[in-house]
Amino acid sequence: MNRVFQKINNPLEYLENKKEDYFGCFQIYCSGASAATVLADRVTRELKKAIRQEVYNKSSALIATEIRCGDQALNGNKSKLENHILLSLLENLDFRRCEQYIDNPKAYYEAFIKEREEACFSSRNPRLFRICTEKLENIKSSVLLAISKSAAYFGNTRTKATAWIERFCKELKNEIVFSINNVRGFEDQDIQDMNFFKESINDLLNSTYLELKEEFSGNTPLDRKLFRSQPHEELFKQCCGCCKKCPFCSAMCINTMPTHEGDDHCAQFHRPQTIRGIKWYKTDRLVTDICSSLVASDCRLVLSEDNKIPYRDYRQAGPEYACWSITPDKSLQPFWKWFVCHFKADLEKKYNGRLTDIPDHWKTITKENVIEALKK
Ligand SMILES: [Zn+2]
Ligand SMILES: [Zn+2]
Ligand SMILES: [Zn+2]
Protein backbone atom coordinates (compact mmCIF):
# COMPACT_ATOMS: atom_id res chain seq x y z
CA MET A 1 0.00 0.00 0.00
CA ASN A 2 2.64 2.52 1.08
CA ARG A 3 4.67 2.09 -2.03
CA VAL A 4 1.67 2.79 -4.22
CA PHE A 5 1.00 6.05 -2.51
CA GLN A 6 4.63 7.18 -2.55
CA LYS A 7 4.59 7.12 -6.33
CA ILE A 8 2.05 9.89 -6.37
CA ASN A 9 3.50 13.38 -6.01
CA ASN A 10 0.92 14.75 -3.68
CA PRO A 11 -0.91 11.99 -1.89
CA LEU A 12 -3.15 14.34 0.10
CA GLU A 13 -4.40 16.04 -2.99
CA TYR A 14 -4.79 12.69 -4.66
CA LEU A 15 -7.00 11.43 -1.89
CA GLU A 16 -9.07 14.58 -1.78
CA ASN A 17 -9.61 14.53 -5.49
CA LYS A 18 -10.83 10.98 -5.42
CA LYS A 19 -14.42 10.30 -4.65
CA GLU A 20 -15.24 9.07 -1.19
CA ASP A 21 -15.84 5.69 -2.83
CA TYR A 22 -12.12 5.26 -3.18
CA PHE A 23 -11.47 6.42 0.30
CA GLY A 24 -14.01 3.88 1.45
CA CYS A 25 -12.13 1.17 -0.45
CA PHE A 26 -8.86 2.27 1.11
CA GLN A 27 -10.34 2.05 4.60
CA ILE A 28 -11.60 -1.43 3.94
CA TYR A 29 -8.19 -2.50 2.61
CA CYS A 30 -6.56 -1.27 5.79
CA SER A 31 -9.07 -3.06 7.95
CA GLY A 32 -7.83 -6.20 6.30
CA ALA A 33 -10.96 -7.15 4.41
CA SER A 34 -10.55 -9.09 1.20
CA ALA A 35 -10.62 -7.66 -2.30
CA ALA A 36 -13.95 -9.40 -2.79
CA THR A 37 -15.55 -7.34 -0.02
CA VAL A 38 -14.21 -4.12 -1.54
CA LEU A 39 -15.50 -5.14 -4.93
CA ALA A 40 -18.92 -6.07 -3.55
CA ASP A 41 -19.12 -2.76 -1.72
CA ARG A 42 -18.11 -0.77 -4.78
CA VAL A 43 -20.45 -2.60 -7.15
CA THR A 44 -23.40 -2.16 -4.80
CA ARG A 45 -22.75 1.54 -4.41
CA GLU A 46 -22.72 1.97 -8.18
CA LEU A 47 -25.78 -0.22 -8.50
CA LYS A 48 -27.69 1.99 -6.10
CA LYS A 49 -27.30 5.00 -8.38
CA ALA A 50 -28.11 2.96 -11.48
CA ILE A 51 -31.19 1.33 -9.94
CA ARG A 52 -32.53 4.64 -8.66
CA GLN A 53 -32.11 6.21 -12.09
CA GLU A 54 -33.81 3.25 -13.73
CA VAL A 55 -36.80 3.50 -11.38
CA TYR A 56 -37.26 7.10 -12.54
CA ASN A 57 -36.77 6.13 -16.19
CA LYS A 58 -39.30 3.33 -16.05
CA SER A 59 -41.88 5.19 -13.95
CA SER A 60 -42.07 8.47 -15.87
CA ALA A 61 -44.60 7.44 -18.53
CA LEU A 62 -46.71 5.46 -16.04
CA ILE A 63 -46.79 8.42 -13.69
CA ALA A 64 -47.94 10.61 -16.57
CA THR A 65 -50.76 8.14 -17.24
CA GLU A 66 -51.66 8.07 -13.55
CA ILE A 67 -51.82 11.86 -13.39
CA ARG A 68 -53.91 11.88 -16.53
CA CYS A 69 -56.48 9.34 -15.45
CA GLY A 70 -56.95 10.96 -12.07
CA ASP A 71 -57.47 14.44 -13.49
CA GLN A 72 -60.85 15.68 -14.73
CA ALA A 73 -59.26 18.13 -17.16
CA LEU A 74 -56.84 15.64 -18.70
CA ASN A 75 -58.70 12.34 -18.74
CA GLY A 76 -60.81 13.07 -21.79
CA ASN A 77 -60.32 14.39 -25.30
CA LYS A 78 -58.86 17.69 -26.39
CA SER A 79 -62.15 19.59 -26.39
CA LYS A 80 -62.79 18.56 -22.80
CA LEU A 81 -59.34 19.91 -21.94
CA GLU A 82 -60.12 23.13 -23.81
CA ASN A 83 -63.30 23.50 -21.73
CA HIS A 84 -61.28 23.13 -18.54
CA ILE A 85 -58.82 25.72 -19.81
CA LEU A 86 -61.70 28.15 -20.35
CA LEU A 87 -63.02 27.30 -16.88
CA SER A 88 -59.60 28.09 -15.44
CA LEU A 89 -59.75 31.49 -17.13
CA LEU A 90 -63.15 32.12 -15.55
CA GLU A 91 -61.91 31.09 -12.13
CA ASN A 92 -59.29 33.83 -11.97
CA LEU A 93 -60.88 36.20 -14.39
CA ASP A 94 -58.39 38.69 -15.72
CA PHE A 95 -58.25 40.23 -19.19
CA ARG A 96 -54.47 39.94 -19.39
CA ARG A 97 -54.55 36.21 -18.70
CA CYS A 98 -57.19 35.76 -21.36
CA GLU A 99 -55.03 37.73 -23.79
CA GLN A 100 -52.06 35.47 -23.03
CA TYR A 101 -54.16 32.42 -23.69
CA ILE A 102 -55.52 33.82 -26.96
CA ASP A 103 -52.10 34.94 -28.21
CA ASN A 104 -50.19 31.83 -27.17
CA PRO A 105 -52.50 28.92 -26.39
CA LYS A 106 -49.61 26.44 -26.52
CA ALA A 107 -47.76 28.16 -23.67
CA TYR A 108 -51.00 28.42 -21.72
CA TYR A 109 -51.73 24.70 -22.16
CA GLU A 110 -48.18 23.86 -21.08
CA ALA A 111 -48.45 25.97 -17.95
CA PHE A 112 -51.90 24.53 -17.19
CA ILE A 113 -50.66 20.94 -17.48
CA LYS A 114 -47.59 21.72 -15.38
CA GLU A 115 -49.91 23.05 -12.68
CA ARG A 116 -51.94 19.85 -12.74
CA GLU A 117 -48.75 17.81 -12.47
CA GLU A 118 -47.62 19.96 -9.57
CA ALA A 119 -50.95 19.48 -7.78
CA CYS A 120 -50.68 15.72 -8.16
CA PHE A 121 -47.08 15.58 -6.88
CA SER A 122 -47.71 17.89 -3.95
CA SER A 123 -50.71 15.84 -2.89
CA ARG A 124 -48.17 12.99 -2.45
CA ASN A 125 -50.57 10.72 -4.32
CA PRO A 126 -49.67 7.23 -2.99
CA ARG A 127 -50.32 5.73 -6.45
CA LEU A 128 -47.28 7.56 -7.81
CA PHE A 129 -45.05 6.03 -5.15
CA ARG A 130 -46.58 2.62 -5.72
CA ILE A 131 -45.56 2.81 -9.38
CA CYS A 132 -41.96 3.54 -8.36
CA THR A 133 -41.93 0.81 -5.71
CA GLU A 134 -43.21 -1.77 -8.19
CA LYS A 135 -40.50 -0.80 -10.66
CA LEU A 136 -37.93 -1.00 -7.88
CA GLU A 137 -39.06 -4.56 -7.01
CA ASN A 138 -38.76 -5.67 -10.63
CA ILE A 139 -35.33 -4.14 -11.07
CA LYS A 140 -34.10 -5.64 -7.80
CA SER A 141 -35.22 -9.11 -8.91
CA SER A 142 -33.40 -8.73 -12.22
CA VAL A 143 -30.23 -7.59 -10.48
CA LEU A 144 -30.35 -10.48 -7.99
CA LEU A 145 -30.86 -12.88 -10.86
CA ALA A 146 -27.89 -11.42 -12.72
CA ILE A 147 -25.72 -11.78 -9.61
CA SER A 148 -26.74 -15.37 -9.13
CA LYS A 149 -26.31 -16.28 -12.82
CA SER A 150 -22.92 -14.61 -13.13
CA ALA A 151 -21.68 -16.32 -9.97
CA ALA A 152 -22.95 -19.68 -11.15
CA TYR A 153 -21.22 -19.17 -14.49
CA PHE A 154 -17.78 -19.27 -12.84
CA GLY A 155 -18.63 -21.84 -10.17
CA ASN A 156 -16.59 -21.66 -7.00
CA THR A 157 -13.26 -21.17 -8.75
CA ARG A 158 -10.82 -18.31 -8.36
CA THR A 159 -12.08 -15.70 -10.85
CA LYS A 160 -10.66 -12.45 -12.20
CA ALA A 161 -12.77 -9.56 -10.86
CA THR A 162 -13.07 -8.01 -14.31
CA ALA A 163 -14.28 -11.29 -15.81
CA TRP A 164 -17.05 -11.47 -13.24
CA ILE A 165 -18.02 -7.82 -13.75
CA GLU A 166 -18.23 -8.35 -17.49
CA ARG A 167 -20.34 -11.45 -17.06
CA PHE A 168 -22.57 -9.66 -14.55
CA CYS A 169 -23.14 -6.75 -16.94
CA LYS A 170 -24.04 -9.23 -19.66
CA GLU A 171 -26.55 -10.98 -17.41
CA LEU A 172 -28.16 -7.64 -16.55
CA LYS A 173 -29.35 -7.55 -20.17
CA ASN A 174 -29.67 -3.73 -20.21
CA GLU A 175 -32.19 -3.87 -17.38
CA ILE A 176 -30.23 -0.98 -15.88
CA VAL A 177 -27.45 1.18 -17.30
CA PHE A 178 -24.36 -0.42 -15.82
CA SER A 179 -21.02 -1.29 -17.37
CA ILE A 180 -17.48 -2.19 -16.44
CA ASN A 181 -16.67 1.53 -16.64
CA ASN A 182 -18.65 1.98 -13.43
CA VAL A 183 -16.16 -0.18 -11.49
CA ARG A 184 -12.66 0.56 -12.73
CA GLY A 185 -9.67 -0.21 -10.52
CA PHE A 186 -10.12 -3.94 -10.00
CA GLU A 187 -8.08 -5.04 -13.01
CA ASP A 188 -5.50 -6.92 -10.93
CA GLN A 189 -7.92 -8.37 -8.41
CA ASP A 190 -9.24 -11.88 -8.08
CA ILE A 191 -12.35 -13.21 -6.43
CA GLN A 192 -11.01 -16.11 -4.35
CA ASP A 193 -14.24 -17.43 -3.02
CA MET A 194 -17.22 -16.93 -5.32
CA ASN A 195 -19.79 -18.16 -2.80
CA PHE A 196 -18.55 -15.73 -0.17
CA PHE A 197 -18.51 -12.92 -2.74
CA LYS A 198 -22.02 -13.70 -3.88
CA GLU A 199 -23.26 -13.70 -0.32
CA SER A 200 -21.65 -10.37 0.53
CA ILE A 201 -22.99 -8.68 -2.56
CA ASN A 202 -26.49 -10.07 -1.93
CA ASP A 203 -26.42 -8.76 1.64
CA LEU A 204 -25.22 -5.34 0.55
CA LEU A 205 -27.78 -5.20 -2.22
CA ASN A 206 -30.52 -6.03 0.21
CA SER A 207 -29.70 -3.07 2.45
CA THR A 208 -29.38 -0.88 -0.62
CA TYR A 209 -32.82 -2.05 -1.69
CA LEU A 210 -34.28 -1.15 1.71
CA GLU A 211 -32.74 2.33 1.50
CA LEU A 212 -34.19 2.84 -1.96
CA LYS A 213 -37.55 1.50 -0.82
CA GLU A 214 -37.58 4.18 1.86
CA GLU A 215 -36.85 6.83 -0.79
CA PHE A 216 -39.98 5.75 -2.67
CA SER A 217 -42.18 5.20 0.39
CA GLY A 218 -43.89 8.57 0.12
CA ASN A 219 -42.24 9.93 3.27
CA THR A 220 -40.18 12.27 1.15
CA PRO A 221 -41.06 13.82 -2.21
CA LEU A 222 -39.73 12.24 -5.40
CA ASP A 223 -36.50 13.69 -6.76
CA ARG A 224 -38.15 14.96 -9.92
CA LYS A 225 -34.97 16.22 -11.56
CA LEU A 226 -34.09 12.56 -12.07
CA PHE A 227 -36.93 12.08 -14.58
CA ARG A 228 -35.24 12.01 -17.99
CA SER A 229 -38.51 13.15 -19.51
CA GLN A 230 -40.80 14.98 -17.13
CA PRO A 231 -44.34 13.60 -16.81
CA HIS A 232 -45.86 16.94 -17.84
CA GLU A 233 -43.93 16.79 -21.11
CA GLU A 234 -45.41 13.38 -21.78
CA LEU A 235 -48.85 14.67 -20.77
CA PHE A 236 -48.51 17.63 -23.08
CA LYS A 237 -47.66 15.29 -25.96
CA GLN A 238 -50.60 13.02 -25.18
CA CYS A 239 -53.18 15.73 -24.58
CA CYS A 240 -52.36 18.69 -26.80
CA GLY A 241 -51.23 17.47 -30.20
CA CYS A 242 -51.30 20.19 -32.86
CA CYS A 243 -51.07 23.71 -31.46
CA LYS A 244 -51.64 25.67 -34.69
CA LYS A 245 -54.00 28.61 -34.36
CA CYS A 246 -56.75 29.69 -36.75
CA PRO A 247 -55.20 32.67 -38.59
CA PHE A 248 -58.39 34.68 -38.05
CA CYS A 249 -59.62 33.92 -34.54
CA SER A 250 -56.73 32.06 -32.88
CA ALA A 251 -58.81 28.95 -32.07
CA MET A 252 -56.52 25.95 -31.66
CA CYS A 253 -56.45 23.03 -34.08
CA ILE A 254 -58.37 20.05 -32.71
CA ASN A 255 -55.97 17.41 -34.07
CA THR A 256 -54.26 15.30 -31.41
CA MET A 257 -51.21 14.62 -33.60
CA PRO A 258 -48.49 17.27 -33.09
CA THR A 259 -47.98 17.37 -36.84
CA HIS A 260 -50.40 16.08 -39.42
CA GLU A 261 -48.93 16.75 -42.83
CA GLY A 262 -51.37 16.49 -45.69
CA ASP A 263 -54.27 16.81 -43.28
CA ASP A 264 -55.74 20.32 -42.89
CA HIS A 265 -55.84 22.05 -39.52
CA CYS A 266 -59.32 22.30 -38.15
CA ALA A 267 -60.87 23.97 -35.09
CA GLN A 268 -63.94 22.64 -33.34
CA PHE A 269 -65.30 26.11 -32.57
CA HIS A 270 -64.26 29.40 -34.17
CA ARG A 271 -64.56 32.64 -32.26
CA PRO A 272 -65.71 36.22 -32.88
CA GLN A 273 -62.92 37.88 -34.83
CA THR A 274 -63.11 40.79 -32.39
CA ILE A 275 -60.78 38.95 -30.10
CA ARG A 276 -58.01 39.33 -32.68
CA GLY A 277 -58.98 42.94 -33.43
CA ILE A 278 -60.27 42.36 -36.97
CA LYS A 279 -62.40 45.30 -38.22
CA TRP A 280 -64.79 45.85 -41.10
CA TYR A 281 -63.03 47.42 -44.07
CA LYS A 282 -62.37 51.15 -43.65
CA THR A 283 -64.30 51.37 -40.38
CA ASP A 284 -63.45 51.17 -36.67
CA ARG A 285 -66.16 48.55 -36.11
CA LEU A 286 -64.88 45.27 -34.74
CA VAL A 287 -66.13 42.06 -36.41
CA THR A 288 -68.24 39.94 -34.06
CA ASP A 289 -68.85 37.25 -36.71
CA ILE A 290 -67.02 33.94 -36.48
CA CYS A 291 -64.79 32.55 -39.24
CA SER A 292 -67.04 29.57 -39.88
CA SER A 293 -70.06 31.78 -40.65
CA LEU A 294 -68.05 34.26 -42.69
CA VAL A 295 -66.97 31.51 -45.10
CA ALA A 296 -70.67 30.91 -45.82
CA SER A 297 -71.41 34.63 -46.36
CA ASP A 298 -71.04 37.04 -49.28
CA CYS A 299 -68.41 38.97 -47.35
CA ARG A 300 -65.09 39.59 -48.92
CA LEU A 301 -61.65 39.27 -47.48
CA VAL A 302 -59.51 42.34 -48.11
CA LEU A 303 -55.93 41.34 -48.77
CA SER A 304 -54.98 44.77 -50.10
CA GLU A 305 -56.63 47.85 -51.64
CA ASP A 306 -56.97 46.15 -55.00
CA ASN A 307 -57.05 42.52 -53.94
CA LYS A 308 -60.34 41.48 -52.39
CA ILE A 309 -61.42 37.84 -52.55
CA PRO A 310 -64.63 36.07 -51.57
CA TYR A 311 -64.33 34.98 -47.95
CA ARG A 312 -64.91 31.35 -48.91
CA ASP A 313 -61.65 31.51 -50.93
CA TYR A 314 -59.71 32.38 -47.76
CA ARG A 315 -57.11 29.71 -48.59
CA GLN A 316 -55.70 32.03 -51.27
CA ALA A 317 -54.75 34.54 -48.59
CA GLY A 318 -51.41 32.86 -47.90
CA PRO A 319 -49.69 29.69 -46.79
CA GLU A 320 -50.90 29.88 -43.18
CA TYR A 321 -54.49 30.15 -44.45
CA ALA A 322 -54.12 27.47 -47.13
CA CYS A 323 -53.64 24.64 -44.64
CA TRP A 324 -56.81 25.40 -42.65
CA SER A 325 -60.15 23.80 -43.27
CA ILE A 326 -62.90 26.22 -42.19
CA THR A 327 -66.30 24.84 -43.08
CA PRO A 328 -69.64 26.66 -42.67
CA ASP A 329 -70.83 26.29 -39.10
CA LYS A 330 -72.79 28.77 -37.00
CA SER A 331 -72.02 27.23 -33.61
CA LEU A 332 -70.36 29.58 -31.18
CA GLN A 333 -69.59 28.73 -27.58
CA PRO A 334 -71.45 30.80 -24.93
CA PHE A 335 -68.04 31.54 -23.42
CA TRP A 336 -67.02 33.78 -26.34
CA LYS A 337 -70.37 35.54 -26.54
CA TRP A 338 -70.08 36.35 -22.85
CA PHE A 339 -66.36 37.20 -23.18
CA VAL A 340 -66.99 39.84 -25.85
CA CYS A 341 -69.72 41.47 -23.74
CA HIS A 342 -67.82 41.27 -20.47
CA PHE A 343 -64.58 42.66 -21.86
CA LYS A 344 -66.19 45.05 -24.37
CA ALA A 345 -64.35 48.11 -23.02
CA ASP A 346 -61.00 46.29 -22.83
CA LEU A 347 -61.34 45.00 -26.39
CA GLU A 348 -62.36 48.40 -27.74
CA LYS A 349 -59.43 50.04 -26.01
CA LYS A 350 -56.93 47.38 -27.02
CA TYR A 351 -57.86 47.49 -30.70
CA ASN A 352 -58.87 51.11 -30.87
CA GLY A 353 -62.26 50.20 -32.30
CA ARG A 354 -65.95 49.98 -31.46
CA LEU A 355 -68.15 47.02 -30.71
CA THR A 356 -71.43 48.10 -32.24
CA ASP A 357 -72.70 44.78 -33.58
CA ILE A 358 -73.00 42.65 -30.45
CA PRO A 359 -76.20 40.60 -30.84
CA ASP A 360 -78.68 41.37 -28.06
CA HIS A 361 -79.04 37.79 -26.89
CA TRP A 362 -75.29 37.61 -26.15
CA LYS A 363 -75.84 40.23 -23.46
CA THR A 364 -78.27 38.04 -21.56
CA ILE A 365 -75.75 35.22 -21.06
CA THR A 366 -74.45 35.00 -17.49
CA LYS A 367 -71.16 33.67 -16.22
CA GLU A 368 -73.12 30.81 -14.63
CA ASN A 369 -74.61 29.91 -18.04
CA VAL A 370 -71.09 29.79 -19.45
CA ILE A 371 -69.76 27.58 -16.66
CA GLU A 372 -72.72 25.24 -16.98
CA ALA A 373 -72.15 24.88 -20.73
CA LEU A 374 -68.44 24.19 -20.27
CA LYS A 375 -69.08 21.52 -17.65
CA LYS A 376 -71.48 19.62 -19.86
ZN1 LIG B 1 -55.50 5.63 -12.21
ZN1 LIG C 1 -61.23 30.90 -36.74
ZN1 LIG D 1 -53.44 21.00 -36.77
XYZ file of C-alpha atoms in Angstrom, residues 7-161:
155
model
C 4.594 7.122 -6.326
C 2.052 9.894 -6.374
C 3.496 13.383 -6.013
C 0.924 14.750 -3.677
C -0.909 11.990 -1.890
C -3.146 14.345 0.099
C -4.402 16.044 -2.987
C -4.791 12.689 -4.663
C -6.999 11.431 -1.887
C -9.066 14.584 -1.781
C -9.607 14.534 -5.487
C -10.834 10.979 -5.420
C -14.416 10.304 -4.655
C -15.238 9.075 -1.187
C -15.836 5.695 -2.827
C -12.119 5.262 -3.182
C -11.474 6.423 0.302
C -14.010 3.877 1.447
C -12.125 1.172 -0.446
C -8.861 2.267 1.114
C -10.336 2.050 4.598
C -11.596 -1.434 3.941
C -8.186 -2.504 2.614
C -6.561 -1.273 5.789
C -9.069 -3.057 7.953
C -7.829 -6.203 6.303
C -10.957 -7.148 4.410
C -10.546 -9.092 1.202
C -10.620 -7.663 -2.302
C -13.950 -9.396 -2.788
C -15.548 -7.335 -0.021
C -14.208 -4.125 -1.537
C -15.499 -5.145 -4.933
C -18.925 -6.071 -3.546
C -19.120 -2.759 -1.722
C -18.111 -0.771 -4.779
C -20.452 -2.603 -7.152
C -23.405 -2.159 -4.799
C -22.750 1.541 -4.410
C -22.717 1.973 -8.177
C -25.779 -0.218 -8.503
C -27.691 1.994 -6.099
C -27.301 5.003 -8.383
C -28.106 2.960 -11.481
C -31.190 1.330 -9.943
C -32.531 4.642 -8.658
C -32.111 6.214 -12.094
C -33.807 3.246 -13.734
C -36.796 3.496 -11.378
C -37.258 7.097 -12.541
C -36.774 6.134 -16.192
C -39.301 3.332 -16.045
C -41.880 5.193 -13.946
C -42.069 8.468 -15.867
C -44.597 7.445 -18.530
C -46.706 5.460 -16.041
C -46.789 8.424 -13.690
C -47.944 10.608 -16.572
C -50.761 8.136 -17.241
C -51.662 8.068 -13.555
C -51.819 11.856 -13.388
C -53.908 11.877 -16.528
C -56.484 9.336 -15.454
C -56.950 10.960 -12.067
C -57.472 14.441 -13.492
C -60.851 15.675 -14.732
C -59.257 18.133 -17.161
C -56.842 15.638 -18.695
C -58.702 12.343 -18.735
C -60.815 13.070 -21.794
C -60.315 14.388 -25.298
C -58.860 17.695 -26.389
C -62.153 19.586 -26.394
C -62.793 18.561 -22.801
C -59.335 19.906 -21.938
C -60.119 23.126 -23.809
C -63.299 23.497 -21.728
C -61.276 23.132 -18.539
C -58.819 25.723 -19.809
C -61.695 28.147 -20.353
C -63.024 27.297 -16.882
C -59.599 28.090 -15.437
C -59.752 31.490 -17.130
C -63.146 32.120 -15.548
C -61.908 31.088 -12.128
C -59.290 33.827 -11.967
C -60.882 36.203 -14.386
C -58.390 38.691 -15.719
C -58.251 40.231 -19.191
C -54.471 39.942 -19.385
C -54.548 36.214 -18.697
C -57.187 35.759 -21.358
C -55.028 37.727 -23.791
C -52.056 35.473 -23.032
C -54.157 32.423 -23.691
C -55.519 33.816 -26.960
C -52.097 34.940 -28.210
C -50.186 31.826 -27.169
C -52.504 28.920 -26.388
C -49.611 26.443 -26.522
C -47.763 28.157 -23.667
C -51.004 28.419 -21.718
C -51.726 24.699 -22.165
C -48.180 23.858 -21.081
C -48.447 25.972 -17.953
C -51.901 24.535 -17.194
C -50.657 20.943 -17.479
C -47.595 21.720 -15.378
C -49.908 23.050 -12.685
C -51.943 19.846 -12.740
C -48.746 17.810 -12.468
C -47.616 19.964 -9.566
C -50.947 19.477 -7.777
C -50.682 15.721 -8.163
C -47.084 15.583 -6.884
C -47.706 17.888 -3.955
C -50.709 15.839 -2.894
C -48.169 12.987 -2.448
C -50.565 10.719 -4.315
C -49.672 7.234 -2.992
C -50.315 5.730 -6.446
C -47.279 7.563 -7.814
C -45.052 6.029 -5.153
C -46.582 2.616 -5.715
C -45.564 2.811 -9.383
C -41.964 3.539 -8.358
C -41.932 0.811 -5.708
C -43.210 -1.765 -8.194
C -40.501 -0.800 -10.662
C -37.926 -1.000 -7.882
C -39.059 -4.558 -7.006
C -38.758 -5.670 -10.630
C -35.333 -4.144 -11.067
C -34.104 -5.638 -7.801
C -35.223 -9.106 -8.905
C -33.402 -8.731 -12.223
C -30.230 -7.588 -10.482
C -30.354 -10.478 -7.991
C -30.862 -12.884 -10.862
C -27.889 -11.418 -12.724
C -25.718 -11.779 -9.613
C -26.741 -15.369 -9.132
C -26.307 -16.285 -12.819
C -22.924 -14.607 -13.130
C -21.680 -16.317 -9.967
C -22.947 -19.679 -11.154
C -21.217 -19.166 -14.490
C -17.782 -19.273 -12.838
C -18.626 -21.844 -10.173
C -16.591 -21.665 -7.005
C -13.258 -21.165 -8.755
C -10.820 -18.312 -8.362
C -12.076 -15.700 -10.854
C -10.664 -12.454 -12.203
C -12.774 -9.564 -10.861
